[in-house]
Amino acid sequence: MQFSLSQLKRLREWRGLTQEELAEASGVKLSSIQKQERGVQDDAKLSVAAPLASTLDVPVEALFSAEITDKWINQKPTEVPA
């Protein structure tokens, strides 16, 4: 079974980050972020998802689920923690 980070772009934009800023802050390659957001890469490893989720201050599950993302966005402020 493959899992794509279907909510990555939405969460990144919600946090007000560019792809480049997210890549730098998370340590994930810019090309990986770009491929995930375009849907070119339809599988995600925990080694990619975990640092992205941490940087975005969301649970890993939010990267995969629109329902969880909706709940998270509606209850959390949009500031990225320091």
GROMACS .gro file of N, CA, C and O in nm, residues 6-65:
model
  240
    6SER      N    1  -0.090   1.390   0.054
    6SER     CA    2  -0.190   1.464  -0.021
    6SER      C    3  -0.223   1.602   0.036
    6SER      O    4  -0.271   1.689  -0.035
    7GLN      N    5  -0.194   1.622   0.162
    7GLN     CA    6  -0.227   1.749   0.226
    7GLN      C    7  -0.106   1.839   0.248
    7GLN      O    8  -0.117   1.946   0.308
    8LEU      N    9   0.008   1.800   0.195
    8LEU     CA   10   0.132   1.875   0.218
    8LEU      C   11   0.122   2.020   0.172
    8LEU      O   12   0.152   2.113   0.247
    9LYS      N   13   0.080   2.041   0.050
    9LYS     CA   14   0.073   2.178  -0.003
    9LYS      C   15  -0.023   2.263   0.079
    9LYS      O   16   0.006   2.377   0.113
   10ARG      N   17  -0.136   2.207   0.109
   10ARG     CA   18  -0.237   2.281   0.187
   10ARG      C   19  -0.183   2.323   0.324
   10ARG      O   20  -0.199   2.437   0.367
   11LEU      N   21  -0.117   2.231   0.392
   11LEU     CA   22  -0.061   2.262   0.524
   11LEU      C   23   0.055   2.359   0.514
   11LEU      O   24   0.069   2.449   0.597
   12ARG      N   25   0.137   2.343   0.412
   12ARG     CA   26   0.250   2.436   0.394
   12ARG      C   27   0.199   2.578   0.371
   12ARG      O   28   0.248   2.673   0.432
   13GLU      N   29   0.101   2.590   0.284
   13GLU     CA   30   0.045   2.723   0.256
   13GLU      C   31  -0.025   2.780   0.379
   13GLU      O   32  -0.018   2.900   0.405
   14TRP      N   33  -0.092   2.696   0.456
   14TRP     CA   34  -0.157   2.738   0.579
   14TRP      C   35  -0.056   2.798   0.677
   14TRP      O   36  -0.083   2.895   0.745
   15ARG      N   37   0.063   2.741   0.678
   15ARG     CA   38   0.170   2.792   0.764
   15ARG      C   39   0.243   2.911   0.703
   15ARG      O   40   0.327   2.974   0.768
   16GLY      N   41   0.211   2.941   0.578
   16GLY     CA   42   0.272   3.057   0.513
   16GLY      C   43   0.416   3.035   0.471
   16GLY      O   44   0.495   3.129   0.464
   17LEU      N   45   0.451   2.910   0.440
   17LEU     CA   46   0.588   2.877   0.402
   17LEU      C   47   0.597   2.850   0.252
   17LEU      O   48   0.504   2.796   0.192
   18THR      N   49   0.710   2.883   0.194
   18THR     CA   50   0.739   2.842   0.057
   18THR      C   51   0.793   2.700   0.061
   18THR      O   52   0.832   2.650   0.168
   19GLN      N   53   0.800   2.638  -0.055
   19GLN     CA   54   0.860   2.505  -0.061
   19GLN      C   55   1.006   2.511  -0.014
   19GLN      O   56   1.051   2.421   0.058
   20GLU      N   57   1.075   2.615  -0.054
   20GLU     CA   58   1.216   2.629  -0.018
   20GLU      C   59   1.232   2.644   0.133
   20GLU      O   60   1.322   2.585   0.194
   21GLU      N   61   1.147   2.724   0.195
   21GLU     CA   62   1.155   2.744   0.340
   21GLU      C   63   1.126   2.614   0.414
   21GLU      O   64   1.193   2.582   0.513
   22LEU      N   65   1.027   2.540   0.367
   22LEU     CA   66   0.995   2.412   0.430
   22LEU      C   67   1.110   2.313   0.415
   22LEU      O   68   1.144   2.243   0.510
   23ALA      N   69   1.170   2.310   0.299
   23ALA     CA   70   1.283   2.220   0.275
   23ALA      C   71   1.398   2.254   0.369
   23ALA      O   72   1.456   2.165   0.433
   24GLU      N   73   1.430   2.381   0.380
   24GLU     CA   74   1.541   2.423   0.467
   24GLU      C   75   1.512   2.393   0.613
   24GLU      O   76   1.597   2.340   0.685
   25ALA      N   77   1.392   2.423   0.657
   25ALA     CA   78   1.357   2.404   0.799
   25ALA      C   79   1.344   2.257   0.838
   25ALA      O   80   1.376   2.219   0.950
   26SER      N   81   1.299   2.173   0.744
   26SER     CA   82   1.274   2.032   0.775
   26SER      C   83   1.392   1.941   0.743
   26SER      O   84   1.399   1.829   0.794
   27GLY      N   85   1.480   1.986   0.654
   27GLY     CA   86   1.590   1.900   0.611
   27GLY      C   87   1.550   1.802   0.502
   27GLY      O   88   1.628   1.716   0.463
   28VAL      N   89   1.428   1.817   0.450
   28VAL     CA   90   1.380   1.731   0.340
   28VAL      C   91   1.418   1.800   0.209
   28VAL      O   92   1.406   1.921   0.196
   29LYS      N   93   1.462   1.722   0.113
   29LYS     CA   94   1.504   1.778  -0.016
   29LYS      C   95   1.388   1.853  -0.082
   29LYS      O   96   1.273   1.806  -0.082
   30LEU      N   97   1.420   1.968  -0.140
   30LEU     CA   98   1.322   2.048  -0.211
   30LEU      C   99   1.254   1.966  -0.320
   30LEU      O  100   1.132   1.972  -0.337
   31SER      N  101   1.331   1.887  -0.392
   31SER     CA  102   1.274   1.807  -0.501
   31SER      C  103   1.171   1.706  -0.448
   31SER      O  104   1.071   1.680  -0.514
   32SER      N  105   1.193   1.652  -0.329
   32SER     CA  106   1.096   1.559  -0.270
   32SER      C  107   0.966   1.631  -0.237
   32SER      O  108   0.857   1.578  -0.262
   33ILE      N  109   0.976   1.750  -0.183
   33ILE     CA  110   0.856   1.829  -0.151
   33ILE      C  111   0.781   1.862  -0.279
   33ILE      O  112   0.658   1.847  -0.286
   34GLN      N  113   0.853   1.905  -0.381
   34GLN     CA  114   0.790   1.940  -0.509
   34GLN      C  115   0.719   1.818  -0.570
   34GLN      O  116   0.607   1.830  -0.619
   35LYS      N  117   0.783   1.704  -0.568
   35LYS     CA  118   0.723   1.583  -0.625
   35LYS      C  119   0.599   1.542  -0.548
   35LYS      O  120   0.498   1.502  -0.606
   36GLN      N  121   0.604   1.550  -0.416
   36GLN     CA  122   0.488   1.515  -0.335
   36GLN      C  123   0.371   1.608  -0.363
   36GLN      O  124   0.258   1.565  -0.378
   37GLU      N  125   0.399   1.736  -0.371
   37GLU     CA  126   0.291   1.833  -0.394
   37GLU      C  127   0.230   1.819  -0.533
   37GLU      O  128   0.111   1.844  -0.550
   38ARG      N  129   0.307   1.781  -0.630
   38ARG     CA  130   0.256   1.764  -0.767
   38ARG      C  131   0.190   1.627  -0.787
   38ARG      O  132   0.127   1.603  -0.889
   39GLY      N  133   0.208   1.538  -0.691
   39GLY     CA  134   0.152   1.404  -0.704
   39GLY      C  135   0.234   1.312  -0.791
   39GLY      O  136   0.189   1.204  -0.827
   40VAL      N  137   0.356   1.355  -0.825
   40VAL     CA  138   0.445   1.273  -0.907
   40VAL      C  139   0.497   1.156  -0.825
   40VAL      O  140   0.513   1.046  -0.876
   41GLN      N  141   0.521   1.180  -0.700
   41GLN     CA  142   0.570   1.076  -0.609
   41GLN      C  143   0.454   1.037  -0.520
   41GLN      O  144   0.405   1.116  -0.441
   42ASP      N  145   0.405   0.914  -0.535
   42ASP     CA  146   0.285   0.875  -0.463
   42ASP      C  147   0.313   0.782  -0.345
   42ASP      O  148   0.225   0.713  -0.298
   43ASP      N  149   0.435   0.782  -0.301
   43ASP     CA  150   0.466   0.708  -0.180
   43ASP      C  151   0.553   0.796  -0.091
   43ASP      O  152   0.631   0.876  -0.138
   44ALA      N  153   0.531   0.784   0.036
   44ALA     CA  154   0.606   0.867   0.131
   44ALA      C  155   0.659   0.780   0.243
   44ALA      O  156   0.585   0.698   0.298
   45LYS      N  157   0.782   0.798   0.274
   45LYS     CA  158   0.844   0.727   0.385
   45LYS      C  159   0.829   0.810   0.512
   45LYS      O  160   0.820   0.932   0.506
   46LEU      N  161   0.829   0.743   0.623
   46LEU     CA  162   0.822   0.813   0.751
   46LEU      C  163   0.940   0.907   0.769
   46LEU      O  164   0.927   1.014   0.828
   47SER      N  165   1.053   0.872   0.711
   47SER     CA  166   1.172   0.956   0.721
   47SER      C  167   1.154   1.090   0.648
   47SER      O  168   1.227   1.185   0.674
   48VAL      N  169   1.056   1.097   0.559
   48VAL     CA  170   1.021   1.222   0.492
   48VAL      C  171   0.903   1.288   0.563
   48VAL      O  172   0.905   1.407   0.593
   49ALA      N  173   0.801   1.211   0.593
   49ALA     CA  174   0.679   1.266   0.653
   49ALA      C  175   0.703   1.322   0.793
   49ALA      O  176   0.650   1.429   0.826
   50ALA      N  177   0.781   1.254   0.874
   50ALA     CA  178   0.800   1.297   1.013
   50ALA      C  179   0.864   1.436   1.026
   50ALA      O  180   0.812   1.520   1.099
   51PRO      N  181   0.975   1.464   0.956
   51PRO     CA  182   1.031   1.598   0.969
   51PRO      C  183   0.942   1.708   0.910
   51PRO      O  184   0.939   1.820   0.960
   52LEU      N  185   0.865   1.674   0.806
   52LEU     CA  186   0.773   1.772   0.750
   52LEU      C  187   0.663   1.803   0.851
   52LEU      O  188   0.630   1.919   0.875
   53ALA      N  189   0.607   1.700   0.910
   53ALA     CA  190   0.501   1.720   1.010
   53ALA      C  191   0.554   1.799   1.129
   53ALA      O  192   0.486   1.889   1.179
   54SER      N  193   0.672   1.767   1.173
   54SER     CA  194   0.732   1.837   1.286
   54SER      C  195   0.750   1.985   1.254
   54SER      O  196   0.717   2.072   1.335
   55THR      N  197   0.801   2.015   1.137
   55THR     CA  198   0.823   2.154   1.097
   55THR      C  199   0.691   2.228   1.083
   55THR      O  200   0.681   2.346   1.120
   56LEU      N  201   0.589   2.160   1.033
   56LEU     CA  202   0.458   2.222   1.016
   56LEU      C  203   0.378   2.223   1.146
   56LEU      O  204   0.270   2.281   1.152
   57ASP      N  205   0.430   2.156   1.249
   57ASP     CA  206   0.363   2.145   1.380
   57ASP      C  207   0.225   2.082   1.368
   57ASP      O  208   0.126   2.136   1.418
   58VAL      N  209   0.221   1.970   1.298
   58VAL     CA  210   0.097   1.893   1.282
   58VAL      C  211   0.130   1.746   1.305
   58VAL      O  212   0.245   1.705   1.291
   59PRO      N  213   0.029   1.665   1.337
   59PRO     CA  214   0.055   1.521   1.346
   59PRO      C  215   0.084   1.465   1.206
   59PRO      O  216   0.032   1.516   1.106
   60VAL      N  217   0.163   1.362   1.199
   60VAL     CA  218   0.198   1.301   1.070
   60VAL      C  219   0.072   1.265   0.992
   60VAL      O  220   0.066   1.284   0.870
   61GLU      N  221  -0.029   1.219   1.062
   61GLU     CA  222  -0.153   1.177   0.996
   61GLU      C  223  -0.218   1.289   0.916
   61GLU      O  224  -0.287   1.264   0.818
   62ALA      N  225  -0.197   1.413   0.958
   62ALA     CA  226  -0.258   1.527   0.888
   62ALA      C  227  -0.204   1.540   0.746
   62ALA      O  228  -0.274   1.590   0.657
   63LEU      N  229  -0.083   1.495   0.722
   63LEU     CA  230  -0.026   1.502   0.587
   63LEU      C  231  -0.097   1.411   0.488
   63LEU      O  232  -0.092   1.432   0.368
   64PHE      N  233  -0.164   1.309   0.539
   64PHE     CA  234  -0.227   1.208   0.456
   64PHE      C  235  -0.379   1.219   0.447
   64PHE      O  236  -0.440   1.160   0.360
   65SER      N  237  -0.441   1.292   0.538
   65SER     CA  238  -0.586   1.291   0.550
   65SER      C  239  -0.647   1.430   0.549
   65SER      O  240  -0.618   1.512   0.636
   0.00000   0.00000   0.00000
